[in-house]
Coordinates of C-alpha atoms in Angstrom, one line a residue:
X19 CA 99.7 53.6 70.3
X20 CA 103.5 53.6 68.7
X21 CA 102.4 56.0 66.2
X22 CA 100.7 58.9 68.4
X23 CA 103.7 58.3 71.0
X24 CA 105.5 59.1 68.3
X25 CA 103.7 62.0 67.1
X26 CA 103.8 63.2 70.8
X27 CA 108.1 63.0 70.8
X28 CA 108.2 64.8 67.4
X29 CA 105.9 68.2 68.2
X30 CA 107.5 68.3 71.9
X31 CA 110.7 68.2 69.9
X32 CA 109.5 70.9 67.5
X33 CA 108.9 72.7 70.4
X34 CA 112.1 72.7 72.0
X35 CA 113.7 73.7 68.4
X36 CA 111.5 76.5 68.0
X37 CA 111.9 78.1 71.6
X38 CA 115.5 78.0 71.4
X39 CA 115.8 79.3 68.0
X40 CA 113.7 82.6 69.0
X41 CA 115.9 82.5 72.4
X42 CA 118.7 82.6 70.5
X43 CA 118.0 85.9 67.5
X44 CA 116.8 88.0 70.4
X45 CA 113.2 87.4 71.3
X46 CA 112.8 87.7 74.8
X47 CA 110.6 85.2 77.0
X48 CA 107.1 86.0 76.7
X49 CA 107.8 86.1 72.8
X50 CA 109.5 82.9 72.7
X51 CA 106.3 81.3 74.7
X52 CA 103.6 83.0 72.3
X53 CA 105.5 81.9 68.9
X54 CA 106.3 78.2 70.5
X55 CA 102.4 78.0 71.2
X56 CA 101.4 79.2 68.1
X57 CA 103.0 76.9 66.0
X58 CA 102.4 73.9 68.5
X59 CA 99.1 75.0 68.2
X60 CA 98.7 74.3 64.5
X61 CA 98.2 70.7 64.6
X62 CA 97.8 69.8 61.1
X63 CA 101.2 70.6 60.4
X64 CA 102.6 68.7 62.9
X65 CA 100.9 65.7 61.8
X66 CA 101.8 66.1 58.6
X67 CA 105.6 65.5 59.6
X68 CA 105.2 62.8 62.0
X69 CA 107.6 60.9 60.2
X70 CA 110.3 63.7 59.4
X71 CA 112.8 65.3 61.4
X72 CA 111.9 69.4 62.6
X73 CA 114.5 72.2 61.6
X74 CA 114.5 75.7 62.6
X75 CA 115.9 78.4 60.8
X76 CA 116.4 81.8 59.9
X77 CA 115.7 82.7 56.6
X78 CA 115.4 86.5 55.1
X79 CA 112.1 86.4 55.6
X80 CA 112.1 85.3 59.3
X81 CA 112.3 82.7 61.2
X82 CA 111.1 79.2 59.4
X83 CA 110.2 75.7 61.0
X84 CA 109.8 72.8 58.3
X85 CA 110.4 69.2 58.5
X86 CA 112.7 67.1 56.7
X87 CA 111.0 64.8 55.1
X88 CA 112.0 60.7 54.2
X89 CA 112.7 61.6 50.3
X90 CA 114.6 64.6 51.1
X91 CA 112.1 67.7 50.6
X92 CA 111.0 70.1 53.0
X93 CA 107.7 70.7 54.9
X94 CA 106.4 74.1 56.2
X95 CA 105.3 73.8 59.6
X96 CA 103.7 77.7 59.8
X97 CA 104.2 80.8 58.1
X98 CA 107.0 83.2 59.2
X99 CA 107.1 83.1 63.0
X100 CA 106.5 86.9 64.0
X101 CA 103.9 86.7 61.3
X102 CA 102.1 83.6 63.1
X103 CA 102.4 84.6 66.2
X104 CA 101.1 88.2 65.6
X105 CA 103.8 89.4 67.1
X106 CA 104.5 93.3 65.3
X107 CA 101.0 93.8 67.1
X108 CA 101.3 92.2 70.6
X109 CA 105.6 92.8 71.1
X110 CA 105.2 95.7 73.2
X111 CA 101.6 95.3 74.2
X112 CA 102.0 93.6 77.2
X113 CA 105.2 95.4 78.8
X114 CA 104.1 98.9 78.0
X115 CA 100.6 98.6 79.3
X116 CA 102.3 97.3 82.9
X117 CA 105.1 99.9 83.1
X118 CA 102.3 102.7 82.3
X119 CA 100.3 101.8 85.0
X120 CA 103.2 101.2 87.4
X121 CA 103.6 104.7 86.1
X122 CA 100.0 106.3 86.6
X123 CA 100.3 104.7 90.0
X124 CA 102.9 106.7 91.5
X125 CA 102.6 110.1 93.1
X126 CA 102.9 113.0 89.9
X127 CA 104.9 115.9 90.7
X128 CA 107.0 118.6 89.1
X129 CA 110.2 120.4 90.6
X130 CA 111.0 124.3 90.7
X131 CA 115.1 124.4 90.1
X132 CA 116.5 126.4 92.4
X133 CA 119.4 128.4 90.7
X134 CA 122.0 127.4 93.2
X135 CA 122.2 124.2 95.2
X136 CA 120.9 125.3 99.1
X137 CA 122.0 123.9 102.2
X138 CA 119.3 122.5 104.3
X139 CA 119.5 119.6 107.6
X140 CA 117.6 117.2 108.1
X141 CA 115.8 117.5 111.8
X142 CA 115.1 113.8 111.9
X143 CA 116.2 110.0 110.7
X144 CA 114.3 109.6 106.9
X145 CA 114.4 108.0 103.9
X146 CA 115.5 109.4 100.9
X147 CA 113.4 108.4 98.0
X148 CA 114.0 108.3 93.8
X149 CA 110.7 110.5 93.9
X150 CA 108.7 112.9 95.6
X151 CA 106.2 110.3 96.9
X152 CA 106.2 107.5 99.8
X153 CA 105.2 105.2 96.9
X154 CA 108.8 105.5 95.3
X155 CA 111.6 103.1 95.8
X156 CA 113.7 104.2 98.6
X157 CA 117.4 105.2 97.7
X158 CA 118.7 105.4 101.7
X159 CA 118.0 107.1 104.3
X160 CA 120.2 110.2 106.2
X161 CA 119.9 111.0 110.0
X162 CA 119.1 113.4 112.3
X163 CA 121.3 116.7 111.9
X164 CA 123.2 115.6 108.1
X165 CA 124.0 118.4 106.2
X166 CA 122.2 118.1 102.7
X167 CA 122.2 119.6 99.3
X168 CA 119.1 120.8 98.7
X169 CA 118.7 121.5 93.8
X170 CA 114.9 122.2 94.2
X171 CA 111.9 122.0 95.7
X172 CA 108.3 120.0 94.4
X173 CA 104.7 121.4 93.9
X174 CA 104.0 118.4 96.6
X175 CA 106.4 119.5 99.4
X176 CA 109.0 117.5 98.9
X177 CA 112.7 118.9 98.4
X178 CA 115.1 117.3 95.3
X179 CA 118.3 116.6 97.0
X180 CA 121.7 115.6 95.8
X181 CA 122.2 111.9 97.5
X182 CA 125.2 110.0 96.9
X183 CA 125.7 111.4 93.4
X184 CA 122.0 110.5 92.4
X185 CA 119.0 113.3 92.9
X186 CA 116.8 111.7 95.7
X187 CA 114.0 113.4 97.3
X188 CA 113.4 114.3 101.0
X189 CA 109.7 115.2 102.5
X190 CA 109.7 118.9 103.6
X191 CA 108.7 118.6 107.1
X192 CA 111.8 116.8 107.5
X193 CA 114.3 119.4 106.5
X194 CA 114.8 122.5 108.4
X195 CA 117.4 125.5 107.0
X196 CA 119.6 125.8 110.5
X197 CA 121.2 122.9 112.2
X198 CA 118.3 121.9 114.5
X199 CA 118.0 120.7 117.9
X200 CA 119.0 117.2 119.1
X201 CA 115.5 115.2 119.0
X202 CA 116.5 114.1 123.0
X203 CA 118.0 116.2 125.8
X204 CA 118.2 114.6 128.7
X205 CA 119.6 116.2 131.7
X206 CA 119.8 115.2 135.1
X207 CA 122.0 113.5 138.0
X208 CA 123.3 109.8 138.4
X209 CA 120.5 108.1 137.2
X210 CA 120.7 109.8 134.2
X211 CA 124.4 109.7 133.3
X212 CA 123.5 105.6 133.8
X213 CA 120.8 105.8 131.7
X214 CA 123.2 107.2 129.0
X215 CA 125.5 104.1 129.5
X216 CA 122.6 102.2 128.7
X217 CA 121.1 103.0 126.2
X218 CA 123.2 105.2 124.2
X219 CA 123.5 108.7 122.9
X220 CA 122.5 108.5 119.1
X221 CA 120.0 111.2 118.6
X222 CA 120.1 112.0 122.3
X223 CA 122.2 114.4 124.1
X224 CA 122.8 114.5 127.7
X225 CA 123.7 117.1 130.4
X226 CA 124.5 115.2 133.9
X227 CA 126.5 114.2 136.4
X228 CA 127.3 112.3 139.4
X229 CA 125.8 112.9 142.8
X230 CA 124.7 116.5 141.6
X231 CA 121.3 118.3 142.6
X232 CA 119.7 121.9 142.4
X233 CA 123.0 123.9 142.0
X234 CA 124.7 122.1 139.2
X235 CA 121.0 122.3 137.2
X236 CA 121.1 126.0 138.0
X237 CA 124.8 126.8 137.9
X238 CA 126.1 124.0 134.9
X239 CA 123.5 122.6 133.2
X240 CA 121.0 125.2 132.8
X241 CA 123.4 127.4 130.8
X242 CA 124.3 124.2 128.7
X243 CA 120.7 123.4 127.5
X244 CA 120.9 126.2 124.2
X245 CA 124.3 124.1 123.0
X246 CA 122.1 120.9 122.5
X247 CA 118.1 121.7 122.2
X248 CA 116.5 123.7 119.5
X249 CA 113.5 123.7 117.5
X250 CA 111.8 120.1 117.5
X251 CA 114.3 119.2 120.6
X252 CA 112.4 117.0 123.9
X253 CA 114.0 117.6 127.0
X254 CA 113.6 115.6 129.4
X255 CA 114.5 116.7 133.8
X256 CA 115.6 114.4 136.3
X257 CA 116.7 115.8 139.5
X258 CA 115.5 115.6 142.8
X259 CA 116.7 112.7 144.3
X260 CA 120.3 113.6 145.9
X261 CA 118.3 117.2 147.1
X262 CA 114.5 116.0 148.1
X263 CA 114.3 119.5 150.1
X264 CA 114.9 121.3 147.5
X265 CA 111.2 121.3 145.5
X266 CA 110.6 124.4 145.7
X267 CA 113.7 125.4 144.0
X268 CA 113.3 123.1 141.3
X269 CA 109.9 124.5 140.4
X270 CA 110.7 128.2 140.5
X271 CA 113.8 127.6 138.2
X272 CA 112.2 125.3 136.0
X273 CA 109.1 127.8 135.6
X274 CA 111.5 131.0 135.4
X275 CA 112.8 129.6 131.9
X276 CA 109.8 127.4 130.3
X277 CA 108.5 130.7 128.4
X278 CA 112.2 131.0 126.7
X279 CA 112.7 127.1 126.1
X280 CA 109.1 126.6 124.5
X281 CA 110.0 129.5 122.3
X282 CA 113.1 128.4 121.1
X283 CA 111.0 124.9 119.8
X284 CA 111.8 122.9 122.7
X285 CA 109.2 120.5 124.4
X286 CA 109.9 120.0 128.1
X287 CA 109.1 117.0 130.4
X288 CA 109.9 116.3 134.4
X289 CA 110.5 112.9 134.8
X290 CA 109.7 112.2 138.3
X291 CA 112.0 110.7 140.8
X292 CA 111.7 107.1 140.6
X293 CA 111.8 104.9 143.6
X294 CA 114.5 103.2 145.9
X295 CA 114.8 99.9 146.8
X296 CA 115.2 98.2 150.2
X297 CA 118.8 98.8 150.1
X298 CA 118.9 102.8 149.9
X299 CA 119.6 104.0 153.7
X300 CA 119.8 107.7 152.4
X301 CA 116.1 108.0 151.2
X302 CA 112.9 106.8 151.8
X303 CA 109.9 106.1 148.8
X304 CA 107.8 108.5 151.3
X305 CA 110.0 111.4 150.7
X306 CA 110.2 110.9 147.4
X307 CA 106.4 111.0 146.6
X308 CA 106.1 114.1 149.0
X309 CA 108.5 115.8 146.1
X310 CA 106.6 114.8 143.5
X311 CA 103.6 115.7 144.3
X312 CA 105.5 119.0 145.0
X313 CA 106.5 119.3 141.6
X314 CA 103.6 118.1 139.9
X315 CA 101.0 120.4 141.1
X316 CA 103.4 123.7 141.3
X317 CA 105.3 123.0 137.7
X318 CA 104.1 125.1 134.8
X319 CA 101.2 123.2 132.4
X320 CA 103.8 123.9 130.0
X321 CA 105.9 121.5 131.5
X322 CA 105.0 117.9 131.0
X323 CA 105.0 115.2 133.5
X324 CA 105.9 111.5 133.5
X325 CA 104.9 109.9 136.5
X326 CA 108.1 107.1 135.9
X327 CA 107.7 106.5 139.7
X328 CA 104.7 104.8 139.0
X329 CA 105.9 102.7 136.0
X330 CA 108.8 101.1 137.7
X331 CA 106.7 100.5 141.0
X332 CA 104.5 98.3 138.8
X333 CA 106.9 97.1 136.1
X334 CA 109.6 96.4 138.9
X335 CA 112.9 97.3 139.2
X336 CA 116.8 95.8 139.6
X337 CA 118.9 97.3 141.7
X338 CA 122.3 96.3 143.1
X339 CA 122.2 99.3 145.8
X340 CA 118.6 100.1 146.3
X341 CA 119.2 103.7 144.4
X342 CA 120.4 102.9 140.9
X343 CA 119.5 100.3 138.8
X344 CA 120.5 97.7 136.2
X345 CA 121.0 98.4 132.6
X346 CA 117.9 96.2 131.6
X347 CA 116.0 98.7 134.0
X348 CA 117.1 102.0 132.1
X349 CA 116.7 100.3 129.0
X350 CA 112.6 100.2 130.4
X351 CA 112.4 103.1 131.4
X352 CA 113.6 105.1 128.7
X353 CA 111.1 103.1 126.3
X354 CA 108.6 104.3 129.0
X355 CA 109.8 108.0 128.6
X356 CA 109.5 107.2 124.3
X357 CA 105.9 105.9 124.7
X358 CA 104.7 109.3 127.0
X359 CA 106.2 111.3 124.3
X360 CA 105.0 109.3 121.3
X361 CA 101.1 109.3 123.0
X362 CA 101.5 112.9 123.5
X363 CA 102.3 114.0 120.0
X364 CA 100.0 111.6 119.0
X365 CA 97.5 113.3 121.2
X366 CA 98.2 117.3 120.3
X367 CA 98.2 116.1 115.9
X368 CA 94.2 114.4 116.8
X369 CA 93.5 117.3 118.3
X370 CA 94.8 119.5 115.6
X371 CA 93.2 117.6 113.1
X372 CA 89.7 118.5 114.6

């Protein structure tokens, strides 16, 4: 039992010597684990020194293991190392056969140069990548309206782009050559200039104003509208509450220039008027349905609808004066407006697809 504990302590030591002596000339993990195997491996050696002490060294030839022996001479406890271990064969093997396939994995493409760098946009938040493929390693990301130097374009649609002093690449449908349209116009009266207090104006652009109705569309924010949407814009209509009279109006103007928005790129919605709580002496939830029903049926098909009165008189609603409401409510209702939107593009790519 002494003598095979012993014979135990001497290859584990051998093993130790010999994986720290290949650490230490340069042979990287995986090599240091094949040699230290190989040589553990050859068992007659080993036993051989059982009472001698292991040294590993370099010699010309390589790198040598022997054992010191009792009376002073050496034994060899396998051939050169590399040699052993089959190493000139198998050093490369293993790392070359997973970065080609890493390679053969990812998207192949080539790039036509343009001869001077272009200036392009990008029409929407998206990621910049190290290649012309959703399956390479994302480099950042650049949002809606950044200028961008464009250096070429790939066989795959994809555009080579200077990005922080690296090239990067940028799908196509993501790039447009003129400073588009802000993905979000809202425009509206109160209720939307609180909406904008809470939830923000990133991406989104807003046209609207206290306490206004029919004439400040017409007169203000109508004229406004080409500043902030474009091609790829969503606008989004809210007035009606502070003029309920006024339907008719609303749907002559809004018809009269749905030919001219659509053709400049921009997708337009009507948000319907949503309701009022108990507190609101000015109008009644009666009145406001008779409007937009008004709207609904005389509004251009053109002209999408979001029937928000019927979200918040399900979802519920907080409001401090019965006609606006709290921040948490706006917050809702705009991811109600986002949803609508999203189920409609959704919608018109299926059907394109057929």
């Amino acid at each position: 039992m002494h003598k095979e504990k012993k014979k135990n302590l001497i290859i584990l030591f051998a093993f130790a010597a010999i994986l720290s002596a290949a650490l230490i000339i340069g042979i990287k993990g995986d090599r240091a684990q094949t040699v230290a195997t190989a040589i553990i491996n050859d068992r007659s050696d080993l036993m051989a020194a059982e009472n001698a002490d292991t040294v590993v060294y370099e010699s010309e030839s390589g790198v040598q293991a022997v054992c010191l022996n009792a009376d002073g001479t050496e034994t060899a406890l396998s051939d050169d190392i590399e040699e052993s271990a089959g190493l000139e064969d198998s050093e490369t093997t293993v790392v070359e056969a997973k970065e080609n396939a890493a390679e053969l994995s990812l998207t192949a493409f080539t790039v036509t140069e343009y001869e001077t760098v272009a200036k392009m946009f990008a029409s929407d938040t998206v990621n910049v990548r190290s290649g012309a493929g959703t399956d390479y390693d994302k480099l950042g990301k650049v949002t809606w309206g950044t200028e961008i130097s464009v250096t070429g374009v790939t066989d795959n649609g994809w555009f080579e782009v200077l990005y922080n002093d690296l090239i990067g690449y940028i799908r196509g449908d993501y790039m447009v050559s003129e400073m588009p349209g802000v993905p979000f116009l809202f425009v509206g009266d109160s209720r939307t200039v609180q909406l904008q207090n809470a939830v923000g104006s990133t991406d989104k652009a807003y046209i609207a104003k206290i306490g206004e109705g029919y004439s400040y569309f017409k007169n203000t924010a109508l004229p406004a509208i080409p500043e902030y949407a474009g091609q790829g814009t969503v606008m989004i209509i809210n007035f009606g509450v502070n003029d309920l009279a006024n339907a008719n109006k609303y749907i002559k103007l809004v018809n009269s220039n749905i030919g001219a928005w659509t053709s400049a790129g921009i997708t337009v919605y009507y948000a319907s008027v949503t309701p009022v709580g108990a507190g609101c002496a000015s109008v009644s939830n009666a009145q406001i349905e008779s409007f937009n029903n008004k709207l609904k049926e005389g509004l251009d098909p053109r002209v999408q609808w979001i029937d928000s009165y019927s979200y918040l008189s399900q979802a519920g609603f907080s409001s401090s004066d019965g006609l606006h409401y709290s921040k948490d409510t706006y917050k809702n209702l705009y991811a109600y407006y986002v949803s609508v939107i999203q189920q409609n593009q959704d919608n018109m790519v299926a059907s394109s697809a057929q």
